[in-house]
Amino acid sequence: MTRARGLRIYGATLTPFGGSFVDTPQRRATWSAVNNWIRTSGAFDGVFDFAAATAMPDDPFTLQPAYDSGDHLHPNDAGCQAMADAVNLHQLVW
């Protein structure tokens, strides 16, 4: 219905949470499956990869220290900027 009305649908990956109070092996598995689906399902007209934009280069489950608010779960201002920078504005113009 949304696309039938000419609207596009965008997805965004979930940010890393390694080392936070919610970090468990089962949640990591779910996070990986959800982010993989967001990236590869074809359900969206575009995908913004917030996980890739904020994760440690060698550990996709963990926020880069420069982007961590201190709880290992929520991005700080620099992390939010990294997420904003991951949005390709040209995808939003049609």
XYZ file of N, CA, C and O in Angstrom:
376
model
N 0.819 -1.190 0.000
C 0.000 0.000 0.000
C 0.866 1.257 0.000
O 0.565 2.195 -0.702
N 1.923 1.264 0.808
C 2.780 2.442 0.874
C 3.424 2.703 -0.472
O 3.398 3.826 -0.983
N 4.028 1.665 -1.052
C 4.681 1.831 -2.356
C 3.664 2.157 -3.440
O 3.973 2.900 -4.368
N 2.477 1.615 -3.313
C 1.426 1.902 -4.288
C 1.073 3.382 -4.299
O 0.604 3.907 -5.299
N 1.350 4.051 -3.206
C 1.102 5.486 -3.116
C 2.332 6.306 -3.478
O 2.366 7.510 -3.276
N 3.370 5.612 -3.967
C 4.562 6.310 -4.423
C 5.567 6.641 -3.346
O 6.465 7.449 -3.557
N 5.435 6.035 -2.185
C 6.363 6.297 -1.094
C 7.433 5.215 -1.048
O 7.162 4.053 -1.322
N 8.635 5.604 -0.698
C 9.724 4.658 -0.550
C 9.852 4.236 0.909
O 9.504 4.981 1.815
N 10.405 3.045 1.092
C 10.600 2.500 2.435
C 12.088 2.258 2.631
O 12.737 1.609 1.812
N 12.630 2.793 3.727
C 14.046 2.649 4.037
C 14.211 1.870 5.335
O 13.426 2.028 6.264
N 15.246 1.060 5.361
C 15.595 0.331 6.570
C 16.914 0.833 7.106
O 17.717 1.417 6.367
N 17.163 0.594 8.378
C 18.431 0.960 9.000
C 18.818 -0.152 9.972
O 17.965 -0.663 10.706
N 20.077 -0.509 9.948
C 20.545 -1.567 10.826
C 20.591 -1.098 12.273
O 20.659 0.091 12.559
N 20.557 -2.069 13.161
C 20.656 -1.811 14.602
C 22.118 -1.584 14.963
O 23.002 -2.278 14.462
N 22.358 -0.645 15.846
C 23.734 -0.338 16.243
C 24.272 -1.395 17.208
O 23.506 -2.108 17.860
N 25.598 -1.503 17.302
C 26.221 -2.492 18.180
C 25.918 -2.248 19.660
O 25.630 -1.123 20.066
N 26.024 -3.321 20.450
C 25.748 -3.217 21.879
C 26.684 -4.075 22.720
O 26.437 -4.299 23.912
N 27.770 -4.558 22.140
C 28.703 -5.420 22.859
C 29.237 -4.757 24.119
O 29.619 -3.592 24.104
N 29.237 -5.500 25.211
C 29.716 -4.985 26.483
C 28.660 -4.260 27.294
O 28.916 -3.866 28.427
N 27.463 -4.097 26.744
C 26.392 -3.418 27.471
C 25.650 -4.416 28.357
O 25.872 -5.628 28.284
N 24.716 -3.906 29.137
C 23.949 -4.768 30.033
C 23.005 -5.711 29.293
O 22.508 -6.678 29.880
N 22.739 -5.469 28.014
C 21.857 -6.348 27.242
C 22.627 -7.379 26.420
O 22.027 -8.207 25.743
N 23.932 -7.363 26.482
C 24.780 -8.227 25.662
C 24.734 -9.680 26.147
O 25.140 -9.978 27.262
N 24.198 -10.555 25.295
C 24.216 -11.996 25.537
C 24.486 -12.681 24.203
O 24.247 -12.090 23.137
N 24.948 -13.906 24.220
C 25.153 -14.621 22.956
C 23.871 -14.729 22.123
O 23.911 -14.586 20.900
N 22.738 -14.966 22.766
C 21.482 -15.074 22.021
C 21.107 -13.740 21.385
O 20.658 -13.698 20.234
N 21.295 -12.645 22.094
C 20.977 -11.327 21.521
C 21.929 -10.987 20.384
O 21.534 -10.352 19.407
N 23.183 -11.393 20.493
C 24.125 -11.176 19.386
C 23.666 -11.938 18.148
O 23.734 -11.410 17.032
N 23.209 -13.163 18.345
C 22.726 -13.957 17.213
C 21.499 -13.310 16.579
O 21.393 -13.230 15.346
N 20.583 -12.829 17.412
C 19.386 -12.158 16.902
C 19.760 -10.872 16.186
O 19.258 -10.588 15.087
N 20.656 -10.083 16.784
C 21.130 -8.829 16.178
C 21.727 -9.105 14.801
O 21.421 -8.409 13.831
N 22.566 -10.136 14.716
C 23.196 -10.486 13.439
C 22.149 -10.880 12.406
O 22.218 -10.454 11.242
N 21.187 -11.697 12.816
C 20.147 -12.140 11.882
C 19.289 -10.973 11.412
O 18.975 -10.867 10.216
N 18.907 -10.104 12.324
C 18.075 -8.955 11.954
C 18.840 -8.025 11.015
O 18.318 -7.610 9.974
N 20.077 -7.700 11.367
C 20.846 -6.797 10.507
C 21.115 -7.421 9.142
O 21.067 -6.725 8.118
N 21.370 -8.720 9.103
C 21.565 -9.393 7.819
C 20.291 -9.303 6.981
O 20.340 -9.023 5.782
N 19.149 -9.519 7.616
C 17.884 -9.424 6.894
C 17.657 -8.006 6.380
O 17.251 -7.812 5.230
N 17.920 -7.013 7.213
C 17.740 -5.624 6.777
C 18.608 -5.341 5.560
O 18.166 -4.718 4.590
N 19.850 -5.815 5.591
C 20.791 -5.549 4.491
C 20.462 -6.319 3.217
O 20.725 -5.823 2.127
N 19.922 -7.526 3.335
C 19.847 -8.406 2.165
C 18.444 -8.813 1.724
O 18.302 -9.428 0.663
N 17.428 -8.495 2.481
C 16.087 -9.016 2.177
C 15.464 -8.441 0.916
O 14.588 -9.062 0.321
N 15.876 -7.249 0.542
C 15.223 -6.589 -0.581
C 13.889 -5.963 -0.202
O 13.154 -5.491 -1.066
N 13.571 -5.966 1.090
C 12.297 -5.420 1.549
C 12.264 -3.897 1.515
O 11.189 -3.307 1.607
N 13.427 -3.282 1.373
C 13.521 -1.825 1.455
C 14.005 -1.236 0.138
O 14.723 -1.874 -0.620
N 13.634 0.005 -0.083
C 14.119 0.718 -1.261
C 15.546 1.203 -1.059
O 16.240 1.518 -2.014
N 15.984 1.257 0.173
C 17.344 1.638 0.522
C 17.620 1.246 1.951
O 16.689 1.092 2.746
N 18.885 1.056 2.269
C 19.287 0.665 3.621
C 20.400 1.592 4.088
O 21.353 1.859 3.345
N 20.288 2.049 5.318
C 21.329 2.846 5.948
C 21.974 1.967 7.004
O 21.307 1.464 7.909
N 23.268 1.756 6.869
C 23.967 0.797 7.715
C 24.584 1.493 8.924
O 25.779 1.782 8.958
N 23.749 1.731 9.932
C 24.211 2.380 11.153
C 25.179 1.485 11.925
O 26.078 1.975 12.602
N 24.999 0.175 11.834
C 25.907 -0.751 12.514
C 27.319 -0.601 11.970
O 28.276 -0.451 12.733
N 27.459 -0.630 10.670
C 28.789 -0.496 10.058
C 29.398 0.872 10.333
O 30.615 0.993 10.492
N 28.557 1.885 10.407
C 29.056 3.243 10.615
C 29.572 3.484 12.025
O 30.382 4.387 12.236
N 29.123 2.683 12.987
C 29.466 2.947 14.381
C 30.295 1.848 15.049
O 30.803 2.053 16.150
N 30.450 0.704 14.397
C 31.128 -0.439 15.021
C 32.644 -0.337 14.941
O 33.203 0.325 14.061
N 33.289 -1.041 15.868
C 34.741 -1.211 15.810
C 35.063 -1.937 14.510
O 34.344 -2.864 14.123
N 36.140 -1.559 13.818
C 36.464 -2.219 12.555
C 36.680 -3.732 12.688
O 36.341 -4.480 11.778
N 37.202 -4.174 13.823
C 37.494 -5.601 14.004
C 36.484 -6.312 14.901
O 36.661 -7.489 15.221
N 35.414 -5.617 15.299
C 34.400 -6.219 16.169
C 33.052 -5.579 15.881
O 32.709 -4.542 16.453
N 32.252 -6.187 15.013
C 30.983 -5.569 14.616
C 29.960 -5.468 15.736
O 28.980 -4.745 15.604
N 30.190 -6.159 16.860
C 29.240 -6.119 17.972
C 29.480 -4.947 18.919
O 28.670 -4.686 19.798
N 30.610 -4.237 18.762
C 31.010 -3.223 19.736
C 31.102 -1.839 19.106
O 31.703 -1.673 18.044
N 30.497 -0.858 19.775
C 30.614 0.532 19.333
C 32.068 0.985 19.404
O 32.789 0.631 20.347
N 32.467 1.793 18.439
C 33.781 2.418 18.529
C 33.786 3.303 19.785
O 32.800 3.984 20.071
N 34.879 3.301 20.542
C 34.926 4.120 21.759
C 34.586 5.590 21.518
O 33.935 6.220 22.364
N 34.977 6.119 20.386
C 34.686 7.526 20.083
C 33.192 7.778 19.897
O 32.743 8.922 19.955
N 32.407 6.716 19.683
C 30.969 6.844 19.450
C 30.122 6.342 20.621
O 28.904 6.347 20.560
N 30.742 5.905 21.690
C 30.062 5.282 22.813
C 29.715 6.321 23.881
O 30.583 7.055 24.345
N 28.456 6.356 24.286
C 28.015 7.299 25.319
C 28.528 6.912 26.699
O 28.427 7.694 27.633
N 29.061 5.704 26.815
C 29.577 5.230 28.092
C 28.894 3.967 28.581
O 29.415 3.272 29.443
N 27.723 3.647 28.010
C 27.018 2.439 28.445
C 27.174 1.289 27.451
O 26.595 0.228 27.623
N 27.945 1.511 26.405
C 28.210 0.508 25.358
C 26.958 0.123 24.580
O 26.941 -0.898 23.901
N 25.931 0.949 24.682
C 24.660 0.674 24.024
C 24.180 1.854 23.189
O 23.781 1.687 22.046
N 24.260 3.046 23.762
C 23.753 4.234 23.086
C 24.892 5.053 22.499
O 25.855 5.362 23.207
N 24.772 5.434 21.235
C 25.787 6.305 20.642
C 25.762 7.694 21.292
O 24.708 8.195 21.684
N 26.929 8.304 21.394
C 27.025 9.683 21.865
C 26.783 10.620 20.682
O 26.364 10.180 19.608
N 27.048 11.907 20.870
C 26.816 12.867 19.784
C 27.629 12.531 18.544
O 27.127 12.619 17.420
N 28.895 12.136 18.730
C 29.732 11.772 17.576
C 29.191 10.520 16.897
O 29.239 10.399 15.662
N 28.670 9.590 17.677
C 28.065 8.390 17.098
C 26.812 8.718 16.304
O 26.584 8.162 15.233
N 26.008 9.629 16.831
C 24.820 10.063 16.093
C 25.213 10.768 14.802
O 24.552 10.600 13.770
N 26.298 11.533 14.836
C 26.778 12.180 13.624
C 27.250 11.139 12.610
O 26.997 11.264 11.409
N 27.931 10.094 13.091
C 28.368 9.015 12.198
C 27.158 8.339 11.549
O 27.190 7.986 10.364
N 26.100 8.172 12.323
C 24.874 7.592 11.769
C 24.266 8.529 10.717
O 23.852 8.080 9.647
N 24.229 9.807 11.026
C 23.695 10.777 10.065
C 24.526 10.778 8.789
O 23.982 10.837 7.680
N 25.835 10.669 8.952
C 26.719 10.652 7.784
C 26.523 9.395 6.944
O 26.865 9.372 5.759
N 25.988 8.329 7.544
C 25.748 7.078 6.819
C 24.499 7.151 5.942
O 24.266 6.263 5.119
N 23.712 8.202 6.111
C 22.508 8.373 5.299
C 22.888 9.066 4.001
O 23.379 10.188 4.006
N 22.667 8.369 2.909
C 22.924 8.928 1.589
C 21.706 9.761 1.192
O 20.670 9.213 0.809
N 21.832 11.059 1.294
C 20.696 11.939 1.020
C 20.207 11.839 -0.415
O 19.036 12.090 -0.691
N 21.089 11.435 -1.327
C 20.677 11.293 -2.725
C 19.648 10.173 -2.890
O 18.850 10.195 -3.809
N 19.665 9.198 -1.970
C 18.653 8.137 -2.015
C 17.276 8.676 -1.657
O 16.263 8.086 -2.040
N 17.235 9.757 -0.919
C 15.963 10.289 -0.452
C 15.308 11.240 -1.444
O 14.152 11.609 -1.279
N 16.028 11.627 -2.472
C 15.508 12.557 -3.469
C 15.063 11.763 -4.687
O 15.810 10.976 -5.235
N 13.846 11.992 -5.103
C 13.348 11.306 -6.282
C 12.493 12.158 -7.088
O 12.023 13.026 -7.241
